[in-house]
Amino acid sequence: MSVKPDQAHAVKDGANLGAVFANGKIVGQARLIPLNAVSVAQTVAAIGPALAMVALQMQLSEVTGLVRTNIALTSQVLTTIRHGQWAELTALVATVDHVVDQAREVGSVPTSLWDTVAGRRTDLRKQLDLYRLNVGNHIRQIHRLDTHARREYLETNAEAILFDANALLSSLKAWTGYQALHAARARAAGLEDAGEARLVDTIAHDTRTELDSALAETTSLVGSLTRELRIIAELPGRDTLPLTGKRKDSKAARQTSARLLEALEPLADALHPPAPPLEAPGVACAPKSLDLEPYLRILRWFLEDGETLRVLGFPDQLDALDPVSAIFSGAKEKLAAAMDKAAAKTLVAVTDRRIITAKTSAFLEQGEIRQDIPIDRVRYVRAATTQDKNGRLAIDLITRDENIRWLFHTDIDNTQVDALAAVLAESMTIPDVERDELALPS
């Protein structure tokens, strides 16, 4: 199941409307209320701190209500301890939700209602702290691992991450509901006690701060997991290989990823809408027979918010070649020998922020990239024709840290190669600090 924007009725009462799809058919409609600092601030300004707490709790209900799945609860990865944790949490959430609904009906929080949840503060805080800790641990693990180890961690712990992310949102919803009730009690008492009136503002401020922080953590974690699962699910190389040995494992990994995505995407899309599909850029240094679509589908999930793909290229990258001699000496023998070693075909993607390179086979089969070079590290770019008998076009790229030579096959349009060099040349610069390091001492 997934949620997609309803183009005919995009916005209603401040909420984005989405069509709920299952098996390609519309089965319902969801109201997606944006959860960000701006909407929260506008809500508070419009209806006051106490009622804003109720509004925040309702917003979280919209998000957590998007995902209803047993995949985390029935997985063998999760122990019976997790089942007990989930039962305890859902009981607390149900209790707070019930009291909030009743308070909303009567327009106040009478003592009999407040007493129902007043003694649950410690339990609610314990649940919120537990799942913030779990989510925080996942994020720290992801950040400290390299690309390969990070992907393994996400694949291995996908169910646990999905559980913890949903549990954090549920515990946050219950905590916000409790704080809404507390703020309403303080607001009523504030008519006679100035301290209680000030407490309303404090509760509203602290809850908003906590909400923003926890949502940012959850969005980061769910985004990382969703990105990796989407990459795995898009890998076309795995479907084209015989299902023997590790290939069977690869097939199973794709199927598992697809099932997890069904459960995760509604939540991920609500927290952070996905980027639109990538279109082929105006500059594509590739043979006319090459299908760019598989590369674009995978590359889509590597780009950051607002990042623009400017160029795609498919050269040979001569890693074994000594960079300085390749660029400046014109040593024909060394160049010819390197070319004879059947250099690996390389994917080069240039965006407005960086240069991404990958071996095409590893990119299509594993979703792995080789280099991620910030565009501001480009120091010099040169387009040249090789001196060997093939006379292929080459681009020499000098960055702050290394020298790279790309060789383009003769069936690639020379004007496209020149355009790639021109795009890279736009970023050529030598910072003053590097220039000063090379200057002779005075």
Short mmCIF file of C-alpha atoms in Angstrom, two decimals:
data_model
loop_
_atom_site.label_atom_id
_atom_site.label_comp_id
_atom_site.label_asym_id
_atom_site.label_seq_id
_atom_site.Cartn_x
_atom_site.Cartn_y
_atom_site.Cartn_z
CA MET A 1 0.00 0.00 0.00
CA SER A 2 1.19 3.51 -0.76
CA VAL A 3 -0.08 7.07 -0.49
CA LYS A 4 0.13 9.40 -3.49
CA PRO A 5 -0.94 13.05 -3.82
CA ASP A 6 -4.43 13.61 -5.19
CA GLN A 7 -3.82 16.09 -8.01
CA ALA A 8 -7.48 17.05 -8.31
CA HIS A 9 -7.83 18.02 -4.66
CA ALA A 10 -4.29 18.71 -3.46
CA VAL A 11 -5.11 20.70 -0.32
CA LYS A 12 -8.08 20.84 2.01
CA ASP A 13 -8.31 22.60 5.38
CA GLY A 14 -4.53 23.00 5.50
CA ALA A 15 -3.85 19.33 4.87
CA ASN A 16 -2.50 17.60 1.77
CA LEU A 17 -4.85 14.99 0.43
CA GLY A 18 -3.46 11.68 -0.75
CA ALA A 19 -4.98 8.71 -2.49
CA VAL A 20 -4.30 5.38 -0.78
CA PHE A 21 -3.26 2.77 -3.33
CA ALA A 22 -3.25 -1.01 -2.85
CA ASN A 23 -2.41 -3.33 -5.72
CA GLY A 24 -2.62 -0.40 -8.10
CA LYS A 25 -6.18 0.58 -7.10
CA ILE A 26 -7.45 3.51 -5.02
CA VAL A 27 -8.89 2.12 -1.81
CA GLY A 28 -9.21 5.28 0.25
CA GLN A 29 -7.98 8.78 0.97
CA ALA A 30 -5.53 10.05 3.58
CA ARG A 31 -5.16 13.57 4.98
CA LEU A 32 -1.44 14.28 5.35
CA ILE A 33 -0.87 17.22 7.67
CA PRO A 34 2.68 18.64 7.26
CA LEU A 35 4.74 18.16 10.42
CA ASN A 36 7.25 20.97 10.48
CA ALA A 37 8.23 23.91 12.64
CA VAL A 38 6.32 26.39 10.48
CA SER A 39 2.97 24.58 10.69
CA VAL A 40 3.45 24.04 14.41
CA ALA A 41 4.21 27.71 14.99
CA GLN A 42 1.18 28.77 12.95
CA THR A 43 -1.01 26.39 14.92
CA VAL A 44 0.17 27.79 18.24
CA ALA A 45 -0.34 31.37 17.09
CA ALA A 46 -3.86 30.60 15.91
CA ILE A 47 -5.35 28.59 18.76
CA GLY A 48 -3.09 29.05 21.77
CA PRO A 49 -0.63 26.72 23.55
CA ALA A 50 -3.09 24.42 25.30
CA LEU A 51 -5.17 23.56 22.25
CA ALA A 52 -2.00 23.45 20.18
CA MET A 53 -0.97 20.41 22.20
CA VAL A 54 -4.15 18.67 21.10
CA ALA A 55 -3.48 19.72 17.52
CA LEU A 56 0.04 18.28 17.67
CA GLN A 57 -1.30 15.03 19.02
CA MET A 58 -3.81 14.86 16.18
CA GLN A 59 -1.06 15.54 13.63
CA LEU A 60 0.91 12.59 14.95
CA SER A 61 -2.23 10.48 14.72
CA GLU A 62 -2.35 11.25 11.00
CA VAL A 63 1.21 9.98 10.55
CA THR A 64 1.11 6.92 12.75
CA GLY A 65 -2.27 5.98 11.32
CA LEU A 66 -0.76 5.63 7.85
CA VAL A 67 1.05 2.43 8.75
CA ARG A 68 -0.86 -0.62 9.93
CA THR A 69 1.26 -3.71 9.47
CA ASN A 70 2.19 -6.83 11.39
CA ILE A 71 5.53 -7.25 9.66
CA ALA A 72 7.54 -5.96 12.63
CA LEU A 73 5.50 -7.89 15.19
CA THR A 74 5.50 -11.25 13.40
CA SER A 75 9.13 -11.23 12.24
CA GLN A 76 11.42 -13.87 13.67
CA VAL A 77 14.02 -11.14 14.19
CA LEU A 78 11.91 -9.67 17.01
CA THR A 79 11.83 -11.55 20.30
CA THR A 80 8.91 -12.08 22.64
CA ILE A 81 10.29 -9.15 24.65
CA ARG A 82 9.39 -6.90 21.73
CA HIS A 83 5.88 -8.31 21.69
CA GLY A 84 5.55 -7.39 25.35
CA GLN A 85 6.96 -3.92 24.72
CA TRP A 86 4.49 -3.33 21.91
CA ALA A 87 1.55 -4.49 24.02
CA GLU A 88 2.57 -2.16 26.85
CA LEU A 89 3.00 0.77 24.50
CA THR A 90 -0.26 0.28 22.61
CA ALA A 91 -2.15 0.03 25.92
CA LEU A 92 -0.72 3.39 27.01
CA VAL A 93 -1.45 4.98 23.63
CA ALA A 94 -5.04 3.71 23.70
CA THR A 95 -5.56 5.04 27.22
CA VAL A 96 -4.29 8.52 26.37
CA ASP A 97 -6.18 8.62 23.08
CA HIS A 98 -9.41 7.70 24.86
CA VAL A 99 -8.99 10.42 27.48
CA VAL A 100 -8.06 13.02 24.85
CA ASP A 101 -11.16 12.11 22.81
CA GLN A 102 -13.41 12.42 25.86
CA ALA A 103 -11.83 15.74 26.87
CA ARG A 104 -12.41 16.99 23.36
CA GLU A 105 -16.07 16.00 23.56
CA VAL A 106 -16.74 17.81 26.86
CA GLY A 107 -14.45 20.74 26.05
CA SER A 108 -12.40 20.43 29.25
CA VAL A 109 -10.33 18.03 31.36
CA PRO A 110 -12.35 17.28 34.50
CA THR A 111 -10.60 15.69 37.47
CA SER A 112 -12.07 12.24 36.83
CA LEU A 113 -10.55 12.18 33.36
CA TRP A 114 -7.20 13.60 34.43
CA ASP A 115 -6.89 11.01 37.21
CA THR A 116 -7.05 8.29 34.52
CA VAL A 117 -3.70 9.34 33.05
CA ALA A 118 -2.08 11.47 35.76
CA GLY A 119 -0.32 8.47 37.26
CA ARG A 120 0.99 7.25 33.90
CA ARG A 121 3.53 10.03 33.36
CA THR A 122 6.51 7.89 34.36
CA ASP A 123 5.40 5.01 32.13
CA LEU A 124 4.86 7.35 29.17
CA ARG A 125 8.24 8.99 29.69
CA LYS A 126 9.90 5.58 29.95
CA GLN A 127 8.42 4.49 26.63
CA LEU A 128 9.43 7.69 24.87
CA ASP A 129 12.99 7.52 26.23
CA LEU A 130 13.31 3.83 25.32
CA TYR A 131 12.44 4.30 21.66
CA ARG A 132 14.40 7.54 21.30
CA LEU A 133 17.39 5.59 22.63
CA ASN A 134 16.74 2.73 20.18
CA VAL A 135 16.37 5.07 17.22
CA GLY A 136 19.45 7.03 18.30
CA ASN A 137 21.48 3.81 18.46
CA HIS A 138 20.40 2.87 14.93
CA ILE A 139 21.45 6.30 13.65
CA ARG A 140 24.85 6.12 15.36
CA GLN A 141 25.46 2.67 13.87
CA ILE A 142 24.56 3.90 10.39
CA HIS A 143 26.80 6.96 10.61
CA ARG A 144 29.91 5.12 11.82
CA LEU A 145 29.87 2.35 9.18
CA ASP A 146 31.18 2.41 5.64
CA THR A 147 28.84 1.97 2.69
CA HIS A 148 28.95 -1.83 2.54
CA ALA A 149 28.68 -2.37 6.31
CA ARG A 150 25.91 0.23 6.57
CA ARG A 151 23.82 -1.54 3.95
CA GLU A 152 24.32 -4.88 5.69
CA TYR A 153 23.24 -3.34 9.00
CA LEU A 154 20.12 -1.83 7.46
CA GLU A 155 19.16 -5.05 5.66
CA THR A 156 19.77 -7.19 8.76
CA ASN A 157 17.95 -4.87 11.15
CA ALA A 158 15.22 -3.59 8.84
CA GLU A 159 12.35 -5.10 10.84
CA ALA A 160 13.75 -3.84 14.16
CA ILE A 161 14.24 -0.36 12.68
CA LEU A 162 10.68 -0.32 11.37
CA PHE A 163 9.43 -1.41 14.79
CA ASP A 164 11.44 1.22 16.67
CA ALA A 165 10.48 4.02 14.28
CA ASN A 166 6.77 3.27 14.61
CA ALA A 167 7.09 2.77 18.35
CA LEU A 168 8.84 6.14 18.72
CA LEU A 169 6.06 7.89 16.81
CA SER A 170 3.40 6.11 18.86
CA SER A 171 5.10 6.92 22.17
CA LEU A 172 5.59 10.51 21.02
CA LYS A 173 1.90 10.73 20.14
CA ALA A 174 0.91 9.42 23.58
CA TRP A 175 3.32 11.77 25.33
CA THR A 176 2.04 14.76 23.36
CA GLY A 177 -1.55 13.78 24.21
CA TYR A 178 -0.63 13.60 27.88
CA GLN A 179 1.03 17.02 27.69
CA ALA A 180 -2.07 18.40 25.95
CA LEU A 181 -4.22 17.25 28.87
CA HIS A 182 -1.70 18.64 31.36
CA ALA A 183 -1.65 22.00 29.55
CA ALA A 184 -5.45 22.13 29.54
CA ARG A 185 -5.54 21.51 33.30
CA ALA A 186 -2.91 24.20 33.88
CA ARG A 187 -4.79 26.63 31.64
CA ALA A 188 -7.97 26.17 33.66
CA ALA A 189 -6.10 26.64 36.93
CA GLY A 190 -4.30 29.65 35.47
CA LEU A 191 -7.45 31.75 35.82
CA GLU A 192 -6.62 31.98 39.50
CA ASP A 193 -2.89 31.12 39.57
CA ALA A 194 -0.38 33.04 37.42
CA GLY A 195 2.16 30.26 37.85
CA GLU A 196 -0.20 27.74 36.28
CA ALA A 197 -0.80 30.13 33.38
CA ARG A 198 2.94 30.39 32.75
CA LEU A 199 3.19 26.60 32.94
CA VAL A 200 0.98 26.32 29.86
CA ASP A 201 3.57 28.19 27.76
CA THR A 202 6.39 26.07 29.21
CA ILE A 203 4.59 22.81 28.41
CA ALA A 204 3.83 24.00 24.88
CA HIS A 205 7.43 25.09 24.22
CA ASP A 206 9.07 21.98 25.67
CA THR A 207 6.70 19.63 23.88
CA ARG A 208 7.21 21.34 20.53
CA THR A 209 10.99 21.16 20.97
CA GLU A 210 10.84 17.48 21.84
CA LEU A 211 8.46 16.78 18.99
CA ASP A 212 10.70 18.47 16.41
CA SER A 213 13.79 16.63 17.66
CA ALA A 214 12.16 13.18 17.73
CA LEU A 215 10.58 13.67 14.31
CA ALA A 216 13.95 14.70 12.87
CA GLU A 217 15.55 11.55 14.28
CA THR A 218 12.77 9.33 12.99
CA THR A 219 12.79 10.99 9.58
CA SER A 220 16.56 10.49 9.30
CA LEU A 221 16.38 6.83 10.31
CA VAL A 222 13.38 5.92 8.20
CA GLY A 223 14.85 7.88 5.27
CA SER A 224 18.15 5.97 5.46
CA LEU A 225 16.41 2.61 5.59
CA THR A 226 13.94 3.48 2.83
CA ARG A 227 16.72 4.74 0.57
CA GLU A 228 18.70 1.51 0.91
CA LEU A 229 15.64 -0.68 0.42
CA ARG A 230 14.63 1.29 -2.68
CA ILE A 231 18.11 0.91 -4.15
CA ILE A 232 18.09 -2.84 -3.52
CA ALA A 233 14.61 -3.17 -5.04
CA GLU A 234 15.71 -1.26 -8.16
CA LEU A 235 18.82 -3.28 -8.97
CA PRO A 236 18.19 -4.74 -12.43
CA GLY A 237 21.42 -6.73 -12.50
CA ARG A 238 20.11 -9.19 -9.96
CA ASP A 239 17.16 -10.26 -12.07
CA THR A 240 19.25 -10.97 -15.16
CA LEU A 241 21.48 -13.57 -13.49
CA PRO A 242 20.79 -17.28 -12.90
CA LEU A 243 19.39 -18.12 -9.48
CA THR A 244 22.30 -20.19 -8.19
CA GLY A 245 24.19 -19.76 -4.93
CA LYS A 246 24.49 -16.11 -4.01
CA ARG A 247 22.13 -15.17 -6.82
CA LYS A 248 19.30 -16.85 -4.94
CA ASP A 249 20.26 -14.80 -1.89
CA SER A 250 20.17 -11.65 -4.02
CA LYS A 251 16.71 -12.54 -5.32
CA ALA A 252 15.51 -13.14 -1.77
CA ALA A 253 17.00 -9.80 -0.67
CA ARG A 254 15.04 -7.99 -3.36
CA GLN A 255 11.81 -9.71 -2.40
CA THR A 256 12.36 -8.97 1.28
CA SER A 257 13.14 -5.34 0.46
CA ALA A 258 9.96 -5.04 -1.59
CA ARG A 259 7.84 -6.41 1.27
CA LEU A 260 9.45 -4.05 3.78
CA LEU A 261 8.93 -1.12 1.44
CA GLU A 262 5.21 -1.86 1.30
CA ALA A 263 5.09 -1.39 5.06
CA LEU A 264 7.56 1.46 5.28
CA GLU A 265 6.82 3.74 2.31
CA PRO A 266 3.58 5.28 3.62
CA LEU A 267 5.39 6.35 6.79
CA ALA A 268 8.52 7.44 4.92
CA ASP A 269 6.55 9.45 2.38
CA ALA A 270 4.53 11.18 5.11
CA LEU A 271 7.65 12.14 7.05
CA HIS A 272 9.60 13.14 3.95
CA PRO A 273 8.06 13.14 0.46
CA PRO A 274 10.25 11.27 -2.06
CA ALA A 275 12.03 13.02 -4.90
CA PRO A 276 10.40 12.69 -8.34
CA PRO A 277 11.87 10.20 -10.83
CA LEU A 278 15.05 11.37 -12.52
CA GLU A 279 14.99 12.36 -16.16
CA ALA A 280 17.99 12.04 -18.45
CA PRO A 281 20.07 15.23 -18.28
CA GLY A 282 20.79 17.40 -21.31
CA VAL A 283 24.37 16.14 -21.40
CA ALA A 284 24.78 12.35 -21.64
CA CYS A 285 28.15 10.97 -22.76
CA ALA A 286 26.93 7.49 -23.59
CA PRO A 287 26.59 5.24 -26.64
CA LYS A 288 23.23 5.72 -28.33
CA SER A 289 22.36 2.07 -27.72
CA LEU A 290 22.79 2.35 -23.93
CA ASP A 291 19.57 2.40 -21.90
CA LEU A 292 19.94 5.08 -19.22
CA GLU A 293 16.74 4.21 -17.35
CA PRO A 294 18.21 1.53 -14.99
CA TYR A 295 20.96 3.94 -13.93
CA LEU A 296 18.52 6.81 -13.39
CA ARG A 297 16.19 4.67 -11.26
CA ILE A 298 19.00 3.77 -8.86
CA LEU A 299 20.74 7.15 -8.96
CA ARG A 300 17.49 8.85 -7.92
CA TRP A 301 17.91 7.56 -4.38
CA PHE A 302 21.51 8.80 -4.06
CA LEU A 303 20.62 12.44 -4.71
CA GLU A 304 19.82 14.79 -1.85
CA ASP A 305 16.91 17.19 -1.55
CA GLY A 306 17.08 19.85 -4.25
CA GLU A 307 20.15 18.31 -5.90
CA THR A 308 20.11 18.54 -9.72
CA LEU A 309 21.61 15.99 -12.10
CA ARG A 310 23.49 17.87 -14.84
CA VAL A 311 25.56 15.25 -16.68
CA LEU A 312 25.83 11.49 -17.11
CA GLY A 313 28.96 9.93 -18.59
CA PHE A 314 30.17 6.40 -19.28
CA PRO A 315 33.96 6.46 -19.77
CA ASP A 316 36.77 4.08 -18.89
CA GLN A 317 38.66 5.20 -15.79
CA LEU A 318 42.33 4.23 -15.74
CA ASP A 319 42.91 3.64 -12.07
CA ALA A 320 46.20 1.82 -12.59
CA LEU A 321 47.77 4.70 -14.49
CA ASP A 322 50.15 7.04 -12.70
CA PRO A 323 48.09 10.25 -12.69
CA VAL A 324 50.82 12.81 -13.17
CA SER A 325 52.44 11.07 -16.11
CA ALA A 326 49.03 10.41 -17.67
CA ILE A 327 48.22 14.09 -17.71
CA PHE A 328 51.51 15.81 -18.37
CA SER A 329 54.11 13.49 -19.86
CA GLY A 330 52.18 12.12 -22.84
CA ALA A 331 53.89 8.74 -22.40
CA LYS A 332 52.31 6.75 -25.22
CA GLU A 333 53.58 3.38 -24.05
CA LYS A 334 52.15 3.69 -20.56
CA LEU A 335 48.83 4.97 -21.85
CA ALA A 336 48.51 2.20 -24.45
CA ALA A 337 49.39 -0.46 -21.87
CA ALA A 338 46.77 0.87 -19.48
CA MET A 339 44.11 0.84 -22.19
CA ASP A 340 44.96 -2.75 -23.07
CA LYS A 341 44.12 -3.80 -19.50
CA ALA A 342 40.40 -3.50 -20.28
CA ALA A 343 39.72 -0.67 -17.86
CA ALA A 344 36.39 -1.01 -16.06
CA LYS A 345 33.47 0.90 -17.53
CA THR A 346 32.63 3.78 -15.23
CA LEU A 347 29.47 5.73 -14.46
CA VAL A 348 30.06 9.45 -13.91
CA ALA A 349 27.17 11.55 -12.58
CA VAL A 350 27.78 15.28 -12.18
CA THR A 351 25.28 17.25 -10.12
CA ASP A 352 25.25 20.86 -8.99
CA ARG A 353 26.93 19.67 -5.76
CA ARG A 354 29.25 16.77 -6.46
CA ILE A 355 30.71 14.18 -8.82
CA ILE A 356 29.63 10.58 -8.26
CA THR A 357 31.54 7.74 -9.88
CA ALA A 358 30.91 4.01 -9.84
CA LYS A 359 31.80 0.88 -11.73
CA THR A 360 28.73 0.23 -13.85
CA SER A 361 28.60 -3.47 -12.95
CA ALA A 362 28.82 -2.81 -9.21
CA PHE A 363 26.29 0.01 -9.49
CA LEU A 364 23.68 -2.14 -11.26
CA GLU A 365 24.30 -5.30 -9.24
CA GLN A 366 24.98 -3.88 -5.77
CA GLY A 367 24.06 -0.19 -5.88
CA GLU A 368 27.63 0.70 -4.89
CA ILE A 369 29.42 3.93 -5.71
CA ARG A 370 33.18 4.38 -5.86
CA GLN A 371 33.74 8.11 -5.36
CA ASP A 372 31.72 11.04 -4.07
CA ILE A 373 33.66 14.23 -4.83
CA PRO A 374 32.26 17.62 -3.74
CA ILE A 375 32.19 19.97 -6.71
CA ASP A 376 34.20 22.60 -4.83
CA ARG A 377 37.21 20.27 -4.83
CA VAL A 378 37.66 20.55 -8.61
CA ARG A 379 40.95 22.30 -9.34
CA TYR A 380 41.61 21.75 -13.08
CA VAL A 381 39.85 20.14 -16.04
CA ARG A 382 41.22 19.38 -19.49
CA ALA A 383 39.69 17.73 -22.54
CA ALA A 384 42.22 16.14 -24.89
CA THR A 385 42.59 13.53 -27.62
CA THR A 386 44.70 10.47 -26.78
CA GLN A 387 47.89 9.88 -28.77
CA ASP A 388 47.22 6.20 -29.40
CA LYS A 389 45.89 4.79 -32.67
CA ASN A 390 42.27 5.02 -31.51
CA GLY A 391 42.46 8.76 -30.91
CA ARG A 392 39.78 8.68 -28.22
CA LEU A 393 38.65 11.76 -26.35
CA ALA A 394 39.82 12.00 -22.74
CA ILE A 395 39.02 14.23 -19.79
CA ASP A 396 41.65 14.87 -17.14
CA LEU A 397 40.21 15.91 -13.79
CA ILE A 398 42.42 17.21 -11.01
CA THR A 399 40.75 17.52 -7.63
CA ARG A 400 42.14 18.60 -4.29
CA ASP A 401 43.08 15.01 -3.48
CA GLU A 402 43.67 13.10 -6.71
CA ASN A 403 44.07 13.08 -10.49
CA ILE A 404 41.61 11.17 -12.66
CA ARG A 405 41.59 10.38 -16.40
CA TRP A 406 38.45 9.29 -18.21
CA LEU A 407 38.60 7.83 -21.72
CA PHE A 408 35.49 7.91 -23.92
CA HIS A 409 34.78 5.42 -26.69
CA THR A 410 34.82 6.69 -30.23
CA ASP A 411 31.08 6.05 -30.68
CA ILE A 412 30.24 8.70 -28.05
CA ASP A 413 29.41 12.14 -29.43
CA ASN A 414 32.43 14.43 -29.00
CA THR A 415 30.23 17.45 -28.36
CA GLN A 416 28.74 15.69 -25.34
CA VAL A 417 32.21 14.97 -23.95
CA ASP A 418 33.16 18.61 -24.45
CA ALA A 419 29.97 19.62 -22.65
CA LEU A 420 30.88 17.39 -19.70
CA ALA A 421 34.29 19.04 -19.50
CA ALA A 422 32.65 22.47 -19.68
CA VAL A 423 30.30 21.69 -16.79
CA LEU A 424 33.21 20.52 -14.66
CA ALA A 425 35.30 23.54 -15.67
CA GLU A 426 32.66 25.85 -14.18
CA SER A 427 33.86 24.76 -10.74
CA MET A 428 37.61 25.16 -11.30
CA THR A 429 39.08 27.15 -8.43
CA ILE A 430 42.08 27.18 -6.12
CA PRO A 431 41.24 28.41 -2.62
CA ASP A 432 43.62 30.99 -1.19
CA VAL A 433 44.64 28.65 1.61
CA GLU A 434 45.88 26.04 -0.90
CA ARG A 435 47.60 28.70 -2.99
CA ASP A 436 49.36 30.01 0.12
CA GLU A 437 50.56 26.51 1.02
CA LEU A 438 52.32 26.26 -2.38
CA ALA A 439 53.84 29.75 -2.28
CA LEU A 440 57.55 30.16 -1.63
CA PRO A 441 58.40 31.49 1.81
CA SER A 442 59.10 35.22 1.77
#
